[in-house]
PDB file of C-alpha atoms in Angstrom:
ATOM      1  CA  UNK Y   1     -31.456  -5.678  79.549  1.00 74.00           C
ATOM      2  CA  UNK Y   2     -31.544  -9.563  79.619  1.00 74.00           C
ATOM      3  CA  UNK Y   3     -27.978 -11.432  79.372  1.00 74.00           C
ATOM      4  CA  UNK Y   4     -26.641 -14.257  80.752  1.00 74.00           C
ATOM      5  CA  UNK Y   5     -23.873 -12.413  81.972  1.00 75.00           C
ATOM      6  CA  UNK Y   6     -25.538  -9.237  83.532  1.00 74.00           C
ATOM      7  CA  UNK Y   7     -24.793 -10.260  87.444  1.00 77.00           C
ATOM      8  CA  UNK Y   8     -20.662  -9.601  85.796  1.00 80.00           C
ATOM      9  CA  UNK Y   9     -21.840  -6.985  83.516  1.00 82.00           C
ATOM     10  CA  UNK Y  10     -23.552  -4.853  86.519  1.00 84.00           C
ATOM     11  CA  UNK Y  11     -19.943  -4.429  88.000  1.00 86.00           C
ATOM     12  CA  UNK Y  12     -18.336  -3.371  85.384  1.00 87.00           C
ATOM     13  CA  UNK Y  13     -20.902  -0.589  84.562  1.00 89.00           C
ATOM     14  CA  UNK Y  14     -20.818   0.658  87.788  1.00 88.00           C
ATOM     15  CA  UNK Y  15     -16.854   0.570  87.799  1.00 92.00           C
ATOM     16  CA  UNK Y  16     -17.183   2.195  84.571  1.00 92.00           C
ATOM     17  CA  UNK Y  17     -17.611   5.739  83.014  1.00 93.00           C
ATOM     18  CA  UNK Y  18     -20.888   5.293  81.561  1.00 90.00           C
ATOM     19  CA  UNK Y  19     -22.381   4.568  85.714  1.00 91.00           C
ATOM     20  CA  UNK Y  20     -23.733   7.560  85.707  1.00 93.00           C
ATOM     21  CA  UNK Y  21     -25.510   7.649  82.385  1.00 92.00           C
ATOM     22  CA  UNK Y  22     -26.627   4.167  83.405  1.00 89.00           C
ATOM     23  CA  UNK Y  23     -28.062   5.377  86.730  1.00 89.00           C
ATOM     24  CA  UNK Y  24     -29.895   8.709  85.017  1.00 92.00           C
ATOM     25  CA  UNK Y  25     -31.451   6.283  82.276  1.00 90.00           C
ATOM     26  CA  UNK Y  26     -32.496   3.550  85.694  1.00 87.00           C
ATOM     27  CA  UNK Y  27     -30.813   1.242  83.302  1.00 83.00           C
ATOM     28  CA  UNK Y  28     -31.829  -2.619  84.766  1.00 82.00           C
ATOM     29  CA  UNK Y  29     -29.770  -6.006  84.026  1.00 81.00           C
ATOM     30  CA  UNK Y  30     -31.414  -8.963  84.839  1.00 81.00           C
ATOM     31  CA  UNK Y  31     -30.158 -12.488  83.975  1.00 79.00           C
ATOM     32  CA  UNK Y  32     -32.256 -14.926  81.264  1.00 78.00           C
ATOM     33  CA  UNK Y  33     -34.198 -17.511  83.440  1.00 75.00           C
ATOM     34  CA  UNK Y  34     -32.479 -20.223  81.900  1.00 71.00           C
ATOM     35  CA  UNK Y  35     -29.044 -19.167  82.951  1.00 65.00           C
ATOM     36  CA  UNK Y  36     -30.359 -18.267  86.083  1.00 56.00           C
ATOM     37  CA  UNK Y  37     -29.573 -22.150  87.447  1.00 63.00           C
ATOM     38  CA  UNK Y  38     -26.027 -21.425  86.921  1.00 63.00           C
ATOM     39  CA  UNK Y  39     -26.130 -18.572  89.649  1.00 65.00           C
ATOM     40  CA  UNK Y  40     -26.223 -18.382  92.940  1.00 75.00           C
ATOM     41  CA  UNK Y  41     -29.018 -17.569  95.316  1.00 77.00           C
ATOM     42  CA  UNK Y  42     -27.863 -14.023  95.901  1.00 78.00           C
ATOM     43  CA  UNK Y  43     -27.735 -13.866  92.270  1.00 77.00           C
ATOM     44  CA  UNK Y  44     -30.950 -14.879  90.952  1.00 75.00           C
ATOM     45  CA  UNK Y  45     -32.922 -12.665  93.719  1.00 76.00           C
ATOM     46  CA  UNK Y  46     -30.793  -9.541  92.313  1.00 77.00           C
ATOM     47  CA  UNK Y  47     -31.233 -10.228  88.596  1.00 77.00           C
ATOM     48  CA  UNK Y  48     -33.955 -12.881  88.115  1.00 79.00           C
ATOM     49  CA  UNK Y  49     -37.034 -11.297  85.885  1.00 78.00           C
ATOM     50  CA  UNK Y  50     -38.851 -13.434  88.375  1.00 78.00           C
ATOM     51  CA  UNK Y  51     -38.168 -11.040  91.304  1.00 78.00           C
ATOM     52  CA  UNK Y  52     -38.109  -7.637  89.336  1.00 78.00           C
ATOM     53  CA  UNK Y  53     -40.910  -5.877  88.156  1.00 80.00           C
ATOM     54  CA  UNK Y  54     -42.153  -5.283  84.840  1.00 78.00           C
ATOM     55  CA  UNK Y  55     -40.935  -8.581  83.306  1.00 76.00           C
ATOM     56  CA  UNK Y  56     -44.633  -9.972  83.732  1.00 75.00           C
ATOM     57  CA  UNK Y  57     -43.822 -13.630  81.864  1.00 74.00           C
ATOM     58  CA  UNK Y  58     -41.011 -13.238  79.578  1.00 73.00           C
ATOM     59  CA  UNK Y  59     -38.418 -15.532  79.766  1.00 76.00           C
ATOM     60  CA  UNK Y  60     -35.616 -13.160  77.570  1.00 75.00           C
ATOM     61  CA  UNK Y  61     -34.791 -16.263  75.464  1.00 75.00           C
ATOM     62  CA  UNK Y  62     -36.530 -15.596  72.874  1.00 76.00           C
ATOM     63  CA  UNK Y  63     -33.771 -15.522  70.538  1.00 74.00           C
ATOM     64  CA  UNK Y  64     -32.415 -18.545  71.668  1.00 74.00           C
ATOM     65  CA  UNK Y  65     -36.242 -19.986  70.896  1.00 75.00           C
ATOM     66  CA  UNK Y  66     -35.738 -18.552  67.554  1.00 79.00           C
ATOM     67  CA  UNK Y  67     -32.739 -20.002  66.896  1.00 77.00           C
ATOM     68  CA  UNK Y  68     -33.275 -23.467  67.997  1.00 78.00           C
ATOM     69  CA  UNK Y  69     -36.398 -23.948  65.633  1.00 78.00           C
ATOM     70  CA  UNK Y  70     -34.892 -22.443  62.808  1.00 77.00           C
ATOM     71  CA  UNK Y  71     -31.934 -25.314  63.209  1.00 75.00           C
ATOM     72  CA  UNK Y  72     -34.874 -28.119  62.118  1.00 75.00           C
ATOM     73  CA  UNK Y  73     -35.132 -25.763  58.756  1.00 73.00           C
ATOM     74  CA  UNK Y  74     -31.424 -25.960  57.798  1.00 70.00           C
ATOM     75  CA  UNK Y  75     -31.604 -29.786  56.506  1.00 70.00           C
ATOM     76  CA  UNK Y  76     -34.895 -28.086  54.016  1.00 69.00           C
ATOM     77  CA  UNK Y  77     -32.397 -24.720  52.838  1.00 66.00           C
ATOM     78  CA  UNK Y  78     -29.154 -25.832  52.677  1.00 62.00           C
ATOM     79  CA  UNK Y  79     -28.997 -27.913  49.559  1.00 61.00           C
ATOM     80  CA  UNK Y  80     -30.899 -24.745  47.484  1.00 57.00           C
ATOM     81  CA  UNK Y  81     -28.536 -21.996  48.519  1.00 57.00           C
ATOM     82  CA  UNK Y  82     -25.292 -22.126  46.909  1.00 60.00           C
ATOM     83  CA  UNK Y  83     -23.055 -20.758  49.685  1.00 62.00           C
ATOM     84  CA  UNK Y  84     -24.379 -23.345  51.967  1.00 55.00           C
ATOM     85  CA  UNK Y  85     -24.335 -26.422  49.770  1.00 54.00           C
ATOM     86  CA  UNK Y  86     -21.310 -28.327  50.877  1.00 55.00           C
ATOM     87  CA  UNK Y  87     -22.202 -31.465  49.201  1.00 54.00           C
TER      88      UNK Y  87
END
């Protein structure tokens, strides 16, 4: 699983009930490789996809991709739909 707050989110499973479902299942966190600049070196050789296997070149931002192209649509939709026609 790719977050941006999986380095946090790795404690709390572990301090949690569901640690040894999460074990069993070899459940992985790693962080998004954009938000890895915000963590520390220990960090981002725990959780980077860069450093783990299986990753190969995914970046795990593709919804943020996704969501920052579909903001240069909104000025094209948002005058059709009548919910979002504030004018």
């Amino acid at each position: 699983i790719g977050s941006d707050i999986n380095c946090s989110l790795s404690k709390t499973v572990t301090a949690s009930s569901i640690r040894d479902k999460a074990f069993n299942r070899k459940l992985s966190l790693s962080v998004n490789v954009f938000h890895r600049h915000t963590h520390n070196c220990k960090c981002q050789l725990q959780y980077h996809p860069m450093y783990l296997r299986g990753f190969g070149l995914e970046d795990l931002e593709t919804c943020e991709h996704i969501f920052a192209s579909s903001n240069t649509a909104v000025c094209l939709i948002h005058f059709g739909h009548p919910i979002l026609d504030t004018s």
